[in-house]
Amino acid sequence: MEGPYIRRRRPREPGYLLAEYYLKPKGITQTDFAAATGLTRKHISSVIHGRASITPDTAVRFAEVLGTSPEYWLNLQTAVALWDARQALKDDPSIQRRRFAGNGDDGPAA
Amino acid sequence: MEGPYIRRRRPREPGYLLAEYYLKPKGITQTDFAAATGLTRKHISSVIHGRASITPDTAVRFAEVLGTSPEYWLNLQTAVALWDARQALKDDPSIQRRRFAGNGDDGPAA
DNA sequence: GGATATGTAACCTACCCGGTTACACGCCGC
DNA sequence: GCGGCGTGTAACCGGGTAGGTTACATATCC
């Protein structure tokens, strides 16, 4: 194998999962969910459409209302953010890759 | 038991672990590490002292240079951020807790 | 006295979270 | 037709913060 496993496709936005697997099945409107979380209707809409991301604050609010764990929502978000960061830095020459990696595969010691 | 397990004390800053378990043991200076990651010396110092947090961008840079996973650094950071968010929202009245929680412990169905 | 490593302050730019207000559209029931 | 509801979205704003530049101070070691 060559290198760590990296998703080929961008992970789903957490907002998609919120709408598809929580709000829709339970028949919860965005308006009601906004009221329950203490956020604005507009902000919930932004999250669902991927224009706003899940912050720690948002994750705790979602978790408290839905009875899930905050880590669940936050991990979904960081997966997306990490994927984006990897893409952006893929060939960035300002990084000296494996410069201080633990094992001695940085060439012969001589 | 009552409620989810929550750390009593704030998790360690990832910067502390960077300095204590990576830079110091390997004899890497902040200056060299900054050069290797493509960040500024000042910014590395800020991360180590908890004045700047690990973003996805930073996590990827650290991982590439040290040969670890980006998730490692990012998870350390989100653990701290989540702890802070939980504290800040602990008694926030704008959240309707368990309003849409799945199981029916929201009272008798009458 | 030099060079090196670090902390830190002031200042700046860019980004983005989350809010407010307002308008437009589609659907439903009357 | 018309009003209410749920939703999308645009414009605008305040505040926070990532990360940079420059500069100065300190401590250590040669």
mmCIF file of C-alpha atoms (C1' of nucleotides) in Angstrom:
data_model
loop_
_atom_site.group_PDB
_atom_site.id
_atom_site.type_symbol
_atom_site.label_atom_id
_atom_site.label_comp_id
_atom_site.label_asym_id
_atom_site.label_seq_id
_atom_site.Cartn_x
_atom_site.Cartn_y
_atom_site.Cartn_z
ATOM 1 C CA MET A 1 0.000 0.000 0.000
ATOM 2 C CA GLU A 2 1.076 3.566 -0.478
ATOM 3 C CA GLY A 3 0.291 6.206 2.106
ATOM 4 C CA PRO A 4 -2.662 6.601 4.437
ATOM 5 C CA TYR A 5 -6.184 5.897 3.363
ATOM 6 C CA ILE A 6 -7.835 9.038 2.051
ATOM 7 C CA ARG A 7 -11.432 9.303 0.974
ATOM 8 C CA ARG A 8 -11.696 9.834 -2.736
ATOM 9 C CA ARG A 9 -14.871 11.822 -2.430
ATOM 10 C CA ARG A 10 -15.729 14.669 -0.116
ATOM 11 C CA PRO A 11 -17.659 13.419 2.933
ATOM 12 C CA ARG A 12 -21.289 14.396 3.251
ATOM 13 C CA GLU A 13 -22.068 17.655 4.946
ATOM 14 C CA PRO A 14 -23.428 17.105 8.440
ATOM 15 C CA GLY A 15 -26.338 19.364 7.552
ATOM 16 C CA TYR A 16 -27.476 16.864 4.961
ATOM 17 C CA LEU A 17 -27.600 14.146 7.585
ATOM 18 C CA LEU A 18 -29.455 16.428 9.964
ATOM 19 C CA ALA A 19 -32.188 17.096 7.442
ATOM 20 C CA GLU A 20 -32.358 13.635 5.924
ATOM 21 C CA TYR A 21 -32.057 11.384 8.977
ATOM 22 C CA TYR A 22 -33.381 13.520 11.796
ATOM 23 C CA LEU A 23 -35.670 16.340 10.773
ATOM 24 C CA LYS A 24 -37.486 14.702 7.877
ATOM 25 C CA PRO A 25 -38.137 11.299 9.536
ATOM 26 C CA LYS A 26 -39.365 12.908 12.723
ATOM 27 C CA GLY A 27 -41.363 15.561 10.923
ATOM 28 C CA ILE A 28 -39.497 18.394 12.594
ATOM 29 C CA THR A 29 -39.584 21.709 10.773
ATOM 30 C CA GLN A 30 -36.504 23.886 10.496
ATOM 31 C CA THR A 31 -38.408 26.590 12.307
ATOM 32 C CA ASP A 32 -39.184 24.366 15.288
ATOM 33 C CA PHE A 33 -35.688 22.960 15.376
ATOM 34 C CA ALA A 34 -34.275 26.479 15.360
ATOM 35 C CA ALA A 35 -36.447 27.421 18.305
ATOM 36 C CA ALA A 36 -35.426 24.281 20.197
ATOM 37 C CA THR A 37 -31.719 24.883 19.712
ATOM 38 C CA GLY A 38 -31.835 28.598 20.391
ATOM 39 C CA LEU A 39 -30.472 29.365 16.943
ATOM 40 C CA THR A 40 -32.147 31.301 14.141
ATOM 41 C CA ARG A 41 -34.146 29.705 11.375
ATOM 42 C CA LYS A 42 -31.777 31.205 8.849
ATOM 43 C CA HIS A 43 -28.774 29.670 10.541
ATOM 44 C CA ILE A 44 -30.304 26.198 10.590
ATOM 45 C CA SER A 45 -31.000 26.585 6.900
ATOM 46 C CA SER A 46 -27.388 27.595 6.319
ATOM 47 C CA VAL A 47 -26.111 24.533 8.148
ATOM 48 C CA ILE A 48 -28.389 22.217 6.196
ATOM 49 C CA HIS A 49 -27.162 23.617 2.902
ATOM 50 C CA GLY A 50 -23.523 23.577 3.906
ATOM 51 C CA ARG A 51 -23.092 27.321 4.019
ATOM 52 C CA ALA A 52 -22.361 27.263 7.757
ATOM 53 C CA SER A 53 -20.388 24.623 9.545
ATOM 54 C CA ILE A 54 -20.951 22.861 12.853
ATOM 55 C CA THR A 55 -19.049 24.619 15.598
ATOM 56 C CA PRO A 56 -18.600 23.179 19.099
ATOM 57 C CA ASP A 57 -21.407 25.452 20.246
ATOM 58 C CA THR A 58 -23.728 24.207 17.521
ATOM 59 C CA ALA A 59 -22.774 20.590 18.171
ATOM 60 C CA VAL A 60 -23.710 20.834 21.829
ATOM 61 C CA ARG A 61 -27.036 22.449 20.992
ATOM 62 C CA PHE A 62 -27.905 19.803 18.408
ATOM 63 C CA ALA A 63 -26.915 17.056 20.816
ATOM 64 C CA GLU A 64 -28.928 18.419 23.705
ATOM 65 C CA VAL A 65 -32.064 18.720 21.619
ATOM 66 C CA LEU A 66 -31.762 15.459 19.718
ATOM 67 C CA GLY A 67 -30.350 13.325 22.490
ATOM 68 C CA THR A 68 -27.212 12.423 20.568
ATOM 69 C CA SER A 69 -23.591 13.099 21.412
ATOM 70 C CA PRO A 70 -21.944 16.375 20.445
ATOM 71 C CA GLU A 71 -18.961 14.409 19.150
ATOM 72 C CA TYR A 72 -21.178 12.865 16.516
ATOM 73 C CA TRP A 73 -21.942 16.192 14.868
ATOM 74 C CA LEU A 74 -18.506 17.620 15.387
ATOM 75 C CA ASN A 75 -16.744 14.612 13.902
ATOM 76 C CA LEU A 76 -18.862 14.812 10.789
ATOM 77 C CA GLN A 77 -17.850 18.432 10.399
ATOM 78 C CA THR A 78 -14.135 17.912 11.022
ATOM 79 C CA ALA A 79 -14.118 15.076 8.497
ATOM 80 C CA VAL A 80 -15.260 17.510 5.835
ATOM 81 C CA ALA A 81 -12.886 20.236 6.981
ATOM 82 C CA LEU A 82 -9.982 17.801 7.027
ATOM 83 C CA TRP A 83 -10.765 16.576 3.553
ATOM 84 C CA ASP A 84 -10.760 20.151 2.300
ATOM 85 C CA ALA A 85 -7.495 20.943 4.077
ATOM 86 C CA ARG A 86 -5.819 17.873 2.612
ATOM 87 C CA GLN A 87 -6.864 18.879 -0.870
ATOM 88 C CA ALA A 88 -5.663 22.447 -0.380
ATOM 89 C CA LEU A 89 -2.253 21.354 0.921
ATOM 90 C CA LYS A 90 -1.782 18.350 -1.330
ATOM 91 C CA ASP A 91 1.170 19.773 -3.211
ATOM 92 C CA ASP A 92 2.059 22.690 -0.978
ATOM 93 C CA PRO A 93 5.816 23.218 -1.271
ATOM 94 C CA SER A 94 6.065 25.106 2.021
ATOM 95 C CA ILE A 95 5.760 21.818 3.927
ATOM 96 C CA GLN A 96 8.876 19.750 4.502
ATOM 97 C CA ARG A 97 7.123 16.409 4.573
ATOM 98 C CA ARG A 98 8.298 13.788 7.059
ATOM 99 C CA ARG A 99 11.130 16.114 8.043
ATOM 100 C CA PHE A 100 10.754 15.031 11.664
ATOM 101 C CA ALA A 101 8.964 11.733 11.222
ATOM 102 C CA GLY A 102 9.868 9.238 13.912
ATOM 103 C CA ASN A 103 11.195 6.254 11.987
ATOM 104 C CA GLY A 104 14.490 6.567 10.225
ATOM 105 C CA ASP A 105 13.309 6.452 6.650
ATOM 106 C CA ASP A 106 14.784 9.832 6.026
ATOM 107 C CA GLY A 107 17.721 8.337 4.230
ATOM 108 C CA PRO A 108 20.919 6.586 5.276
ATOM 109 C CA ALA A 109 22.598 7.899 8.384
ATOM 110 C CA ALA A 110 25.939 8.202 6.674
ATOM 111 C CA MET B 1 -25.561 6.629 36.335
ATOM 112 C CA GLU B 2 -26.799 10.054 35.465
ATOM 113 C CA GLY B 3 -26.075 11.606 32.121
ATOM 114 C CA PRO B 4 -23.152 11.172 29.762
ATOM 115 C CA TYR B 5 -19.599 10.996 30.961
ATOM 116 C CA ILE B 6 -18.048 14.437 31.026
ATOM 117 C CA ARG B 7 -14.462 15.189 31.908
ATOM 118 C CA ARG B 8 -14.233 17.061 35.156
ATOM 119 C CA ARG B 9 -11.101 18.880 34.133
ATOM 120 C CA ARG B 10 -10.307 20.701 30.931
ATOM 121 C CA PRO B 11 -8.329 18.475 28.561
ATOM 122 C CA ARG B 12 -4.727 19.358 27.885
ATOM 123 C CA GLU B 13 -4.022 21.804 25.100
ATOM 124 C CA PRO B 14 -2.634 20.021 22.050
ATOM 125 C CA GLY B 15 0.218 22.533 22.026
ATOM 126 C CA TYR B 16 1.402 21.203 25.334
ATOM 127 C CA LEU B 17 1.620 17.702 23.917
ATOM 128 C CA LEU B 18 3.419 18.982 20.845
ATOM 129 C CA ALA B 19 6.127 20.613 22.906
ATOM 130 C CA GLU B 20 6.390 17.972 25.603
ATOM 131 C CA TYR B 21 6.138 14.743 23.605
ATOM 132 C CA TYR B 22 7.431 15.706 20.182
ATOM 133 C CA LEU B 23 9.644 18.758 20.068
ATOM 134 C CA LYS B 24 11.485 18.341 23.358
ATOM 135 C CA PRO B 25 12.223 14.591 23.079
ATOM 136 C CA LYS B 26 13.411 14.932 19.504
ATOM 137 C CA GLY B 27 15.346 18.101 20.172
ATOM 138 C CA ILE B 28 13.409 20.071 17.584
ATOM 139 C CA THR B 29 13.399 23.823 18.041
ATOM 140 C CA GLN B 30 10.286 25.889 17.521
ATOM 141 C CA THR B 31 12.133 27.762 14.818
ATOM 142 C CA ASP B 32 12.960 24.613 12.864
ATOM 143 C CA PHE B 33 9.490 23.207 13.338
ATOM 144 C CA ALA B 34 7.989 26.438 12.066
ATOM 145 C CA ALA B 35 10.136 26.280 8.955
ATOM 146 C CA ALA B 36 9.210 22.657 8.353
ATOM 147 C CA THR B 37 5.476 23.298 8.643
ATOM 148 C CA GLY B 38 5.497 26.511 6.639
ATOM 149 C CA LEU B 39 4.101 28.479 9.558
ATOM 150 C CA THR B 40 5.731 31.336 11.433
ATOM 151 C CA ARG B 41 7.772 30.899 14.580
ATOM 152 C CA LYS B 42 5.367 33.182 16.390
ATOM 153 C CA HIS B 43 2.405 31.066 15.424
ATOM 154 C CA ILE B 44 4.025 27.864 16.650
ATOM 155 C CA SER B 45 4.705 29.596 19.930
ATOM 156 C CA SER B 46 1.059 30.667 20.124
ATOM 157 C CA VAL B 47 -0.141 27.118 19.564
ATOM 158 C CA ILE B 48 2.205 25.730 22.207
ATOM 159 C CA HIS B 49 0.954 28.216 24.767
ATOM 160 C CA GLY B 50 -2.701 27.716 23.906
ATOM 161 C CA ARG B 51 -3.226 31.140 22.392
ATOM 162 C CA ALA B 52 -3.952 29.692 18.957
ATOM 163 C CA SER B 53 -5.859 26.520 18.273
ATOM 164 C CA ILE B 54 -5.253 23.681 15.846
ATOM 165 C CA THR B 55 -7.202 24.224 12.640
ATOM 166 C CA PRO B 56 -7.580 21.579 9.933
ATOM 167 C CA ASP B 57 -4.849 23.356 7.986
ATOM 168 C CA THR B 58 -2.504 23.276 10.960
ATOM 169 C CA ALA B 59 -3.353 19.652 11.717
ATOM 170 C CA VAL B 60 -2.404 18.539 8.221
ATOM 171 C CA ARG B 61 0.869 20.447 8.366
ATOM 172 C CA PHE B 62 1.810 18.959 11.733
ATOM 173 C CA ALA B 63 0.907 15.495 10.527
ATOM 174 C CA GLU B 64 2.880 15.742 7.318
ATOM 175 C CA VAL B 65 6.003 16.872 9.122
ATOM 176 C CA LEU B 66 5.796 14.534 12.108
ATOM 177 C CA GLY B 67 4.453 11.477 10.326
ATOM 178 C CA THR B 68 1.323 11.273 12.494
ATOM 179 C CA SER B 69 -2.322 11.506 11.486
ATOM 180 C CA PRO B 70 -4.052 14.865 11.173
ATOM 181 C CA GLU B 71 -6.962 13.431 13.128
ATOM 182 C CA TYR B 72 -4.724 13.048 16.144
ATOM 183 C CA TRP B 73 -4.065 16.767 16.437
ATOM 184 C CA LEU B 74 -7.541 17.797 15.439
ATOM 185 C CA ASN B 75 -9.226 15.511 17.943
ATOM 186 C CA LEU B 76 -7.116 16.908 20.747
ATOM 187 C CA GLN B 77 -8.249 20.381 19.771
ATOM 188 C CA THR B 78 -11.934 19.568 19.415
ATOM 189 C CA ALA B 79 -11.879 17.857 22.798
ATOM 190 C CA VAL B 80 -10.835 21.138 24.364
ATOM 191 C CA ALA B 81 -13.287 23.175 22.308
ATOM 192 C CA LEU B 82 -16.121 20.815 23.177
ATOM 193 C CA TRP B 83 -15.308 20.970 26.854
ATOM 194 C CA ASP B 84 -15.443 24.758 26.692
ATOM 195 C CA ALA B 85 -18.713 24.745 24.764
ATOM 196 C CA ARG B 86 -20.313 22.372 27.270
ATOM 197 C CA GLN B 87 -19.315 24.630 30.125
ATOM 198 C CA ALA B 88 -20.615 27.718 28.355
ATOM 199 C CA LEU B 89 -23.986 26.128 27.566
ATOM 200 C CA LYS B 90 -24.388 24.153 30.765
ATOM 201 C CA ASP B 91 -27.396 26.083 31.988
ATOM 202 C CA ASP B 92 -28.341 27.952 28.851
ATOM 203 C CA PRO B 93 -32.130 28.453 28.937
ATOM 204 C CA SER B 94 -32.388 28.980 25.181
ATOM 205 C CA ILE B 95 -31.991 25.238 24.610
ATOM 206 C CA GLN B 96 -35.059 23.011 24.845
ATOM 207 C CA ARG B 97 -33.205 19.932 26.005
ATOM 208 C CA ARG B 98 -34.273 16.556 24.655
ATOM 209 C CA ARG B 99 -37.166 18.272 22.901
ATOM 210 C CA PHE B 100 -36.757 15.948 19.939
ATOM 211 C CA ALA B 101 -34.885 13.094 21.565
ATOM 212 C CA GLY B 102 -35.688 9.766 19.966
ATOM 213 C CA ASN B 103 -36.818 7.579 22.867
ATOM 214 C CA GLY B 104 -40.118 8.333 24.492
ATOM 215 C CA ASP B 105 -38.895 9.543 27.844
ATOM 216 C CA ASP B 106 -40.535 12.849 27.249
ATOM 217 C CA GLY B 107 -43.428 11.966 29.467
ATOM 218 C CA PRO B 108 -46.413 9.647 29.262
ATOM 219 C CA ALA B 109 -48.211 9.517 25.960
ATOM 220 C CA ALA B 110 -51.496 10.242 27.742
ATOM 221 C "C1'" DG C 1 30.610 40.208 22.891
ATOM 222 C "C1'" DG C 2 28.446 37.324 19.613
ATOM 223 C "C1'" DA C 3 24.812 33.763 17.981
ATOM 224 C "C1'" DT C 4 20.754 31.185 18.987
ATOM 225 C "C1'" DA C 5 16.145 30.159 20.855
ATOM 226 C "C1'" DT C 6 12.242 31.944 22.755
ATOM 227 C "C1'" DG C 7 8.380 35.069 24.532
ATOM 228 C "C1'" DT C 8 5.563 38.720 23.455
ATOM 229 C "C1'" DA C 9 3.537 43.174 22.105
ATOM 230 C "C1'" DA C 10 1.441 46.095 18.347
ATOM 231 C "C1'" DC C 11 -0.629 46.073 14.246
ATOM 232 C "C1'" DC C 12 -2.778 44.240 10.098
ATOM 233 C "C1'" DT C 13 -5.668 41.421 6.703
ATOM 234 C "C1'" DA C 14 -8.915 37.991 5.796
ATOM 235 C "C1'" DC C 15 -12.276 35.009 7.026
ATOM 236 C "C1'" DC C 16 -16.555 33.424 9.031
ATOM 237 C "C1'" DC C 17 -19.967 32.588 12.790
ATOM 238 C "C1'" DG C 18 -24.300 34.033 13.949
ATOM 239 C "C1'" DG C 19 -27.602 37.673 14.137
ATOM 240 C "C1'" DT C 20 -31.361 41.014 12.039
ATOM 241 C "C1'" DT C 21 -34.371 42.375 8.463
ATOM 242 C "C1'" DA C 22 -36.661 41.771 4.404
ATOM 243 C "C1'" DC C 23 -38.339 39.750 0.263
ATOM 244 C "C1'" DA C 24 -39.809 35.791 -2.780
ATOM 245 C "C1'" DC C 25 -41.581 31.291 -3.709
ATOM 246 C "C1'" DG C 26 -44.428 27.007 -3.124
ATOM 247 C "C1'" DC C 27 -47.974 24.563 -0.743
ATOM 248 C "C1'" DC C 28 -52.079 23.990 1.741
ATOM 249 C "C1'" DG C 29 -56.780 24.950 3.519
ATOM 250 C "C1'" DC C 30 -60.532 28.092 3.513
ATOM 251 C "C1'" DG D 1 -58.399 34.130 -4.738
ATOM 252 C "C1'" DC D 2 -56.203 34.682 -0.378
ATOM 253 C "C1'" DG D 3 -53.875 34.113 3.950
ATOM 254 C "C1'" DG D 4 -50.770 31.333 6.703
ATOM 255 C "C1'" DC D 5 -46.865 28.407 6.966
ATOM 256 C "C1'" DG D 6 -42.323 26.617 5.820
ATOM 257 C "C1'" DT D 7 -38.452 27.631 3.378
ATOM 258 C "C1'" DG D 8 -34.596 29.851 0.604
ATOM 259 C "C1'" DT D 9 -31.815 33.666 0.283
ATOM 260 C "C1'" DA D 10 -29.852 38.368 -0.170
ATOM 261 C "C1'" DA D 11 -27.875 42.501 2.288
ATOM 262 C "C1'" DC D 12 -25.885 44.035 6.099
ATOM 263 C "C1'" DC D 13 -23.475 44.020 10.553
ATOM 264 C "C1'" DG D 14 -20.701 42.939 14.960
ATOM 265 C "C1'" DG D 15 -17.358 40.208 16.988
ATOM 266 C "C1'" DG D 16 -13.926 36.820 17.186
ATOM 267 C "C1'" DT D 17 -9.813 34.684 15.547
ATOM 268 C "C1'" DA D 18 -6.222 32.647 12.372
ATOM 269 C "C1'" DG D 19 -2.045 33.810 10.811
ATOM 270 C "C1'" DG D 20 1.165 37.183 9.145
ATOM 271 C "C1'" DT D 21 4.945 41.099 9.789
ATOM 272 C "C1'" DT D 22 7.998 43.707 12.549
ATOM 273 C "C1'" DA D 23 10.274 44.701 16.526
ATOM 274 C "C1'" DC D 24 12.011 44.357 21.113
ATOM 275 C "C1'" DA D 25 13.438 41.806 25.326
ATOM 276 C "C1'" DT D 26 15.382 37.923 27.640
ATOM 277 C "C1'" DA D 27 18.227 33.826 28.522
ATOM 278 C "C1'" DT D 28 21.664 30.630 27.350
ATOM 279 C "C1'" DC D 29 25.798 29.005 25.443
ATOM 280 C "C1'" DC D 30 30.047 29.626 22.608
#
